[in-house]
Short mmCIF file of C-alpha atoms in Angstrom, two decimals:
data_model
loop_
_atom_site.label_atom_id
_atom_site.label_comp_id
_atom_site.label_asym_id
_atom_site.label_seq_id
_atom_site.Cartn_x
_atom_site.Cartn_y
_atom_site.Cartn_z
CA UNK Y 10 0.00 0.00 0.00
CA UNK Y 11 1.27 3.12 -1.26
CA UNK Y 12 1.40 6.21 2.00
CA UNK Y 13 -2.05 7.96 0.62
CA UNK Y 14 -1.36 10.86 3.53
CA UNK Y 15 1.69 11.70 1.67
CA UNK Y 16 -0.07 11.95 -1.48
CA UNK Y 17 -3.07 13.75 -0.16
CA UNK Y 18 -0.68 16.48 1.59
CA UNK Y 19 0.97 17.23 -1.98
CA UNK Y 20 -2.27 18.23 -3.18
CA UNK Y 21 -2.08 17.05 -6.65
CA UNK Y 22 -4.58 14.18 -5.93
CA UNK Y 23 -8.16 14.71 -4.72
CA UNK Y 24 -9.90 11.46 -3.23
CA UNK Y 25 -13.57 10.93 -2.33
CA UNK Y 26 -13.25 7.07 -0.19
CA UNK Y 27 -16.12 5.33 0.86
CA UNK Y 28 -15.74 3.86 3.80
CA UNK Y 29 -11.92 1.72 2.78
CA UNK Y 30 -13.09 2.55 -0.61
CA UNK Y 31 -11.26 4.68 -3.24
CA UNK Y 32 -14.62 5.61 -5.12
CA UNK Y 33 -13.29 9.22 -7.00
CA UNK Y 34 -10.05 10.66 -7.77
CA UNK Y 35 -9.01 13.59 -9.42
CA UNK Y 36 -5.39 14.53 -10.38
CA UNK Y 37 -4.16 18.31 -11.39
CA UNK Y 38 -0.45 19.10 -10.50
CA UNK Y 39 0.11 21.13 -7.63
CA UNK Y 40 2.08 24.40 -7.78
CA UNK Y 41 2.28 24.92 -4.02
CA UNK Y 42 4.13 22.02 -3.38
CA UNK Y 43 6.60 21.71 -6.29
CA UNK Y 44 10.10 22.36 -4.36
CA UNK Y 45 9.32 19.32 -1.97
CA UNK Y 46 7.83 17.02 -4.61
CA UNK Y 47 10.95 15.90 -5.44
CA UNK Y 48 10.85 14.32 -1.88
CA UNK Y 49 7.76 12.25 -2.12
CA UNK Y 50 9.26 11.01 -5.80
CA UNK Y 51 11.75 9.50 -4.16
CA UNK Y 52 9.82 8.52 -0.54
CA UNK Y 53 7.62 6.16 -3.84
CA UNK Y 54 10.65 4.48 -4.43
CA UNK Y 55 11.67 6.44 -7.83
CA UNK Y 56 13.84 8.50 -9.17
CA UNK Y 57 13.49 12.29 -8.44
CA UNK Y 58 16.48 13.71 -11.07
CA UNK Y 59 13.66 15.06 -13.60
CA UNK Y 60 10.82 17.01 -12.50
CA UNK Y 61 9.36 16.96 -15.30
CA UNK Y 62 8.80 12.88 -14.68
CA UNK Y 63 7.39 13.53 -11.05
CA UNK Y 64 3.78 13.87 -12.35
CA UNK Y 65 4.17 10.55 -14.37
CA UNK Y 66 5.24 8.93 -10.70
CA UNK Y 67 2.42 10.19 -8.66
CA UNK Y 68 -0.10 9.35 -11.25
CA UNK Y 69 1.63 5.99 -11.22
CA UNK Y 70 1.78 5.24 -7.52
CA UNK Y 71 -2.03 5.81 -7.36
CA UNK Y 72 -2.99 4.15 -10.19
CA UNK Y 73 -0.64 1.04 -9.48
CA UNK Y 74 -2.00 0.86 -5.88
CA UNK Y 75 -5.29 -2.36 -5.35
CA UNK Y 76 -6.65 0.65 -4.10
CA UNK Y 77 -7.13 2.03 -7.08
CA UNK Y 78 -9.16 -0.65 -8.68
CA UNK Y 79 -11.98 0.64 -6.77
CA UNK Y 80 -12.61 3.79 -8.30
CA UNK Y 81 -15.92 4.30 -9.87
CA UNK Y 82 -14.43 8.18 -11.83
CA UNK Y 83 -11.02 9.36 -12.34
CA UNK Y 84 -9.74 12.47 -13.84
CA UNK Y 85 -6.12 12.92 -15.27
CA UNK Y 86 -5.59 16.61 -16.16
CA UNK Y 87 -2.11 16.28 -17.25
CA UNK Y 88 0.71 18.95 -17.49
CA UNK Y 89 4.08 17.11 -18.18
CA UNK Y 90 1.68 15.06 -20.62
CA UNK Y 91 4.90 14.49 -22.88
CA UNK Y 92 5.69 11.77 -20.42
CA UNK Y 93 2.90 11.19 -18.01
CA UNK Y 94 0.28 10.24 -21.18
CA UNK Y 95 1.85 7.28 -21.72
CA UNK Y 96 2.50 6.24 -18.24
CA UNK Y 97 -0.85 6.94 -17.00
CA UNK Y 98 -2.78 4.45 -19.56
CA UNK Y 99 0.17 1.92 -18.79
CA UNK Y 100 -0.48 2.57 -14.96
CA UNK Y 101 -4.67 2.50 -15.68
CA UNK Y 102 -3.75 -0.66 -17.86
CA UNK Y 103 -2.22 -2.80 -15.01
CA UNK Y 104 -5.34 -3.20 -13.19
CA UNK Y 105 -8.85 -4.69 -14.66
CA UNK Y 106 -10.76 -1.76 -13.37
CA UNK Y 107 -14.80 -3.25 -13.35
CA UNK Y 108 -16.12 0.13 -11.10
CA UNK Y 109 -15.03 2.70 -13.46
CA UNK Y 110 -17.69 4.63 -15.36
CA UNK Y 111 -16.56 7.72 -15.98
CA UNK Y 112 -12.57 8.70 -17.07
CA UNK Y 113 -11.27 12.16 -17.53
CA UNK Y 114 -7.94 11.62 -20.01
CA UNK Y 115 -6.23 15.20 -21.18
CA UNK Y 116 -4.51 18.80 -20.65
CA UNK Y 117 -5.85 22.02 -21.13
CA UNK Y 118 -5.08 24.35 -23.81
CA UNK Y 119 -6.15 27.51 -25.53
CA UNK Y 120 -5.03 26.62 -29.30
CA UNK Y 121 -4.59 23.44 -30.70
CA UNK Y 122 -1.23 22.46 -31.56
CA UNK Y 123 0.26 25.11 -29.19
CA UNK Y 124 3.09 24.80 -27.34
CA UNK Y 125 2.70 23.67 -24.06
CA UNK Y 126 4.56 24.74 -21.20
CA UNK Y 127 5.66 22.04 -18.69
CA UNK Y 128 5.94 22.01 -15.13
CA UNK Y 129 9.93 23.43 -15.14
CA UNK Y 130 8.86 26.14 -18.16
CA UNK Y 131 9.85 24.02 -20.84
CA UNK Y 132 8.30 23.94 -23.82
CA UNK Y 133 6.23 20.73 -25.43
CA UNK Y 134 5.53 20.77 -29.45
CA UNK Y 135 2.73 18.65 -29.40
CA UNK Y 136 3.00 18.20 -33.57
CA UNK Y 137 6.34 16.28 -32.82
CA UNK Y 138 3.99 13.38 -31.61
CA UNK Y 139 1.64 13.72 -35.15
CA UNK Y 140 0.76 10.04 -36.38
CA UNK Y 141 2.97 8.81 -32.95
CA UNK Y 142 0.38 9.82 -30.71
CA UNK Y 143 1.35 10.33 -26.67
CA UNK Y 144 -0.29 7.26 -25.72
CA UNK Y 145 1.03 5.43 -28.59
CA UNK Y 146 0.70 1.32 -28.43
CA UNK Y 147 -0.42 1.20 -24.91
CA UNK Y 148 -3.86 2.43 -25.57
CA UNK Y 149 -5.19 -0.58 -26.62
CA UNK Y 150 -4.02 -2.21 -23.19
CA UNK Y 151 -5.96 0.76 -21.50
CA UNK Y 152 -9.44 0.61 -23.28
CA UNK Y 153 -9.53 -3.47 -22.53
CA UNK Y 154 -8.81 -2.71 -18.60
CA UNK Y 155 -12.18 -0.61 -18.08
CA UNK Y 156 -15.45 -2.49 -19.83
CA UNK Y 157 -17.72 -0.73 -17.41
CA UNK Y 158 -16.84 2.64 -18.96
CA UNK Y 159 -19.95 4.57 -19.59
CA UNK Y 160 -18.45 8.24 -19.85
CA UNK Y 161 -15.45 9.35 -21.36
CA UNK Y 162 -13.96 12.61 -22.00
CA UNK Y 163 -10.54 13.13 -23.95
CA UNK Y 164 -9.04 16.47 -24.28
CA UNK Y 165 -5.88 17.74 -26.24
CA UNK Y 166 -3.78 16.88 -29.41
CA UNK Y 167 -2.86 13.49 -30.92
CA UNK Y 168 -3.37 11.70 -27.66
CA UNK Y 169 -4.29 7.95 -28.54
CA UNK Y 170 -4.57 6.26 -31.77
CA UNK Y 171 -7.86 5.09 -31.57
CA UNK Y 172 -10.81 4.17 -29.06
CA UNK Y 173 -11.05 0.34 -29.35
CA UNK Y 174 -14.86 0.60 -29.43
CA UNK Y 175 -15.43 -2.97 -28.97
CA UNK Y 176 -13.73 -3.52 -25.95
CA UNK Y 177 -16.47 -0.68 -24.23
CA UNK Y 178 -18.99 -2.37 -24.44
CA UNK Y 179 -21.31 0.16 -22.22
CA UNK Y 180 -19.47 3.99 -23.23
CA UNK Y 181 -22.69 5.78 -24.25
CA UNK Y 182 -21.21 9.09 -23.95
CA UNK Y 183 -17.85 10.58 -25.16
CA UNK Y 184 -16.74 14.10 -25.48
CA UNK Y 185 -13.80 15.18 -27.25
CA UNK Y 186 -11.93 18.80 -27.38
CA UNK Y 187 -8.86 18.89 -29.63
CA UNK Y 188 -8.04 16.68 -32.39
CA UNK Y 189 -7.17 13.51 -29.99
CA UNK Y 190 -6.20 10.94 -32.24
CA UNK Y 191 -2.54 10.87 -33.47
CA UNK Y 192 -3.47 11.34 -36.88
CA UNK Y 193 -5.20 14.69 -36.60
CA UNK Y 194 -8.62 13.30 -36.37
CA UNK Y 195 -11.49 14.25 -33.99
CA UNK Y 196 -13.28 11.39 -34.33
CA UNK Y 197 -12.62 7.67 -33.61
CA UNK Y 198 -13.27 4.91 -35.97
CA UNK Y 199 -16.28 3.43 -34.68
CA UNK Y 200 -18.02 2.99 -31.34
CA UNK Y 201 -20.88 0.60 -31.46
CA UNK Y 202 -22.71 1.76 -28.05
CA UNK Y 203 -22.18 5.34 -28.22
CA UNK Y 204 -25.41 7.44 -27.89
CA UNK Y 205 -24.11 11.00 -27.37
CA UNK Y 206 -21.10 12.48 -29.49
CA UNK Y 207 -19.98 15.96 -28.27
CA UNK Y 208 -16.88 17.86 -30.06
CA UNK Y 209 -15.82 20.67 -29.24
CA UNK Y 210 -12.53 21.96 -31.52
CA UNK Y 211 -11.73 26.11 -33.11
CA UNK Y 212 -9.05 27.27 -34.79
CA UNK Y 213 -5.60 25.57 -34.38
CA UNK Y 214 -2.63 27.45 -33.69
CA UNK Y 215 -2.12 28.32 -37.23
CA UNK Y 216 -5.29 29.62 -37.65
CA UNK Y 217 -6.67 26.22 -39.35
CA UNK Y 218 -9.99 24.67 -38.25
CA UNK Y 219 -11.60 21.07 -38.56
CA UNK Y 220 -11.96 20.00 -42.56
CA UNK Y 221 -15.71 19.29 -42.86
CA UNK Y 222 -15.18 16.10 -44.74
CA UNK Y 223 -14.13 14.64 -41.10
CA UNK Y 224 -17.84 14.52 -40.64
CA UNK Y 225 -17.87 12.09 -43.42
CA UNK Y 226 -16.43 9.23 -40.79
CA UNK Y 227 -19.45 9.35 -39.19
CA UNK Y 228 -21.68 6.03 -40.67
CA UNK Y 229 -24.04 4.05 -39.39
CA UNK Y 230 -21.67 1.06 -39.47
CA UNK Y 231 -19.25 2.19 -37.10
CA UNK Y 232 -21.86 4.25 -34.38
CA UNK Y 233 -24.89 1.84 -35.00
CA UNK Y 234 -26.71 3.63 -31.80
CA UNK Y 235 -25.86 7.38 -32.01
CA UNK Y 236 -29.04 9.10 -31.13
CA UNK Y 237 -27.43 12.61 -30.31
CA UNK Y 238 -24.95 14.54 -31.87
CA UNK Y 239 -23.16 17.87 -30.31
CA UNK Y 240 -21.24 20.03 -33.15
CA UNK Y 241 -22.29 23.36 -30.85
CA UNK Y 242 -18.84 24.29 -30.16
CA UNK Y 243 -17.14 22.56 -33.38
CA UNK Y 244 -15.64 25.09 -36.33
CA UNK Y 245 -15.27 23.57 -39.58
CA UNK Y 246 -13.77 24.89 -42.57
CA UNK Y 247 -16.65 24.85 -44.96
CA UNK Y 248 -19.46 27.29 -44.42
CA UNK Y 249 -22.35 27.13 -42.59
CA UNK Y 250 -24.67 25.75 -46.11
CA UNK Y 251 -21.96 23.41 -46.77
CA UNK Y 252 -21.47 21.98 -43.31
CA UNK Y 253 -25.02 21.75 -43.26
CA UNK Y 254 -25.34 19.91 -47.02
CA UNK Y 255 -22.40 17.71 -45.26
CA UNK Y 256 -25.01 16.44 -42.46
CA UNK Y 257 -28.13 16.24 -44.96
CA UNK Y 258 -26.38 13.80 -46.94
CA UNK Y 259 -24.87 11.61 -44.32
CA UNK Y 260 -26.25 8.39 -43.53
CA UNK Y 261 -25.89 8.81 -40.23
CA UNK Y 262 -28.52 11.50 -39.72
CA UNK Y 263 -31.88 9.83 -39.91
CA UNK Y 264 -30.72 8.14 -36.82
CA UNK Y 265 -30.32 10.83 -34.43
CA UNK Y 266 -32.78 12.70 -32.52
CA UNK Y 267 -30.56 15.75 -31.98
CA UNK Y 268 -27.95 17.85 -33.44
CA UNK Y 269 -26.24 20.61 -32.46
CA UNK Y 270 -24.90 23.04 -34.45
CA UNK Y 271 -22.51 26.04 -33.87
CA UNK Y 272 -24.86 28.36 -36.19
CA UNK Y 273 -26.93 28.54 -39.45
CA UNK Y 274 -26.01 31.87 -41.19
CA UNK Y 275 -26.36 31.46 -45.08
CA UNK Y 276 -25.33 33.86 -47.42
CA UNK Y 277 -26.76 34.51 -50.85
CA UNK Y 278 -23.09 33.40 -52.72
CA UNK Y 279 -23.11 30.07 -50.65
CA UNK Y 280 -26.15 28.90 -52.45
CA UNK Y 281 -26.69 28.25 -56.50
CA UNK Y 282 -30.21 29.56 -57.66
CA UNK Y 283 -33.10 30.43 -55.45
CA UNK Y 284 -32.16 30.57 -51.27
CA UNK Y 285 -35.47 29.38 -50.34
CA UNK Y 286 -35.97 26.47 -52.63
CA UNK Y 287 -32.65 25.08 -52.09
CA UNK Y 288 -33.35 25.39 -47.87
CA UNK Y 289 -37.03 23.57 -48.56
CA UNK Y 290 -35.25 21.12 -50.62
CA UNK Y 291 -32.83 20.42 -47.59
CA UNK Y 292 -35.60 20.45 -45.02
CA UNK Y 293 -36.85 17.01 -44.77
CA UNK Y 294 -33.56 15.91 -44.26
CA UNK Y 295 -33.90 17.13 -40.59
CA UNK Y 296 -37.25 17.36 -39.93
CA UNK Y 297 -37.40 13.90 -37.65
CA UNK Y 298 -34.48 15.26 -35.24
CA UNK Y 299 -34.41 18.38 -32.77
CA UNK Y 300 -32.19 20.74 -34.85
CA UNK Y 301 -30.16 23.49 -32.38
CA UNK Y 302 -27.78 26.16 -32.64
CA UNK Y 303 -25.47 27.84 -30.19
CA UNK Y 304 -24.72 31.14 -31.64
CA UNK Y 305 -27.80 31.66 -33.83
CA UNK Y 306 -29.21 31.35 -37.34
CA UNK Y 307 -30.92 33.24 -40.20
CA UNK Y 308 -34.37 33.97 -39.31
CA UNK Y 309 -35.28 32.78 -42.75
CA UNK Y 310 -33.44 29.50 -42.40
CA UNK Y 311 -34.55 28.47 -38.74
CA UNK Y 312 -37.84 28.96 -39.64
CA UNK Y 313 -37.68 26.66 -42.66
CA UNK Y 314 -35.43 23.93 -41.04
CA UNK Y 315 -36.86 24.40 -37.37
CA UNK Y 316 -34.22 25.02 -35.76
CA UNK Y 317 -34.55 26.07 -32.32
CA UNK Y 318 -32.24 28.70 -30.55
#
């Protein structure tokens, strides 16, 4: 048994226990404690020469712990995420973890693809990880370790490779922010439970935002039981007509009962020939779902598709 006192006095690690009972735990690095972290490190039995491996170590000793295999929701908001990533899905990996429903997996950021600054002020390019991936091989080892899953959020840039959909047999809800998978994609390949699909992505560092054709990934073969679909915070680079041609044509959409969309404004040079015949003519496309927007529509246009504000 790891010393859980010790951990709970750096402050990086909240815990909720029932009873003898690890049932939440939720990890953010600690700046008030940084210049005697280097103690604990080593008090865990590791090595304490990089700091910017001590986050990797407390995530580990938690996660490593029988304790741990308890816990019913977990959140990793990583900082030193060029090495603790990886280590955290190999420490969530070593224990078959049948409580945990809801998982937390990411870092923060403001633009994607920006730097990141690490615990000591480095710097962290996450684009030096494109089609590598943080996580890398491990992840596979990580989705098989938690069936129960039923929630999952994953924040950040090319984090995992995929989401092995069939080993979650019961995730009905996933939210992404960032482009998570190591290719650049927001999406995963398929996810035969999933109900609700929320992604939330804007401009990248460069000033480049989501290609609309990833919406083409989306099939009924791969999310047989999406019901509800969340593009309200989601910038694409086609406009708003062509984004919403995009879903029209999908075969996904006469499955869902909602979609979200960021907004509906139309202009008369998006659309060839007559503006209100060619929104009629897209109408039925959407007229068995809820159709919403975050930041508003045409009058004109909500009123034909029924979108509600």
């Amino acid at each position: 048994m790891i010393d859980f006192e010790a951990l709970a006095a750096d402050g990086s690690w909240q815990l909720t226990w029932s009873g003898n009972r690890l049932q939440e735990a939720v990890f953010r690095l600690s700046p008030h404690t940084t210049a005697v972290r280097g103690a604990l490190v080593e008090q865990l039995g590791s090595d304490a020469s990089d700091p910017e491996q001590w986050e990797a170590v407390l995530i580990e000793a938690l996660l490593t712990d029988p304790a741990s295999a308890s816990l019913r929701r977990l959140e990793l908001h990583l900082t030193d995420f060029h090495y603790s990533a990886r280590r955290a899905a190999w420490a969530l990996a070593g224990l078959r973890r049948e409580q945990l429903t809801a998982l937390y997996f990411g870092h923060d950021f403001e633009d994607l693809f920006e730097p990141a600054i690490t615990s000591t002020s480095g710097r962290i390019d996450p684009l030096e990880w494109l089609h590598e991936g943080f996580v890398d091989d491990i992840a596979s080892n990580l989705w098989a370790a938690v069936p129960a899953l039923r929630e999952l959020t994953i924040e950040g840039g090319l984090l995992f490779d995929d989401i092995d959909g069939d080993a979650l047999p019961e995730l009905t809800e996933l939210r992404v922010r960032g482009a998570v998978f190591a290719d650049g994609a927001v999406f995963p390949a398929k996810l035969p439970s999933l109900r609700t699909l929320t992604l939330e992505i804007g401009p990248d560092v460069f000033g480049t935002v989501c290609p609309g054709e990833q919406l083409g990934s989306l099939d009924p073969a791969g999310f047989p039981a999406l019901r509800h679909l969340d593009l309200g915070a989601a910038e694409f680079d086609t406009d708003d007509y062509d984004t919403l041609v995009t879903l029209a044509e999908s075969p996904l959409l006469p499955q869902l009962e909602s979609l979200t969309l960021r907004s509906v404004y139309i202009h008369e040079h998006d659309i060839e020939g007559d503006r209100p015949t060619a929104l009629a003519a897209l109408a039925p496309a959407f007229a068995h779902l809820r159709l919403e927007v975050t930041d508003g529509a045409d009058a004109d246009v909500a009123a034909i598709l029924g979108i509600e504000d």
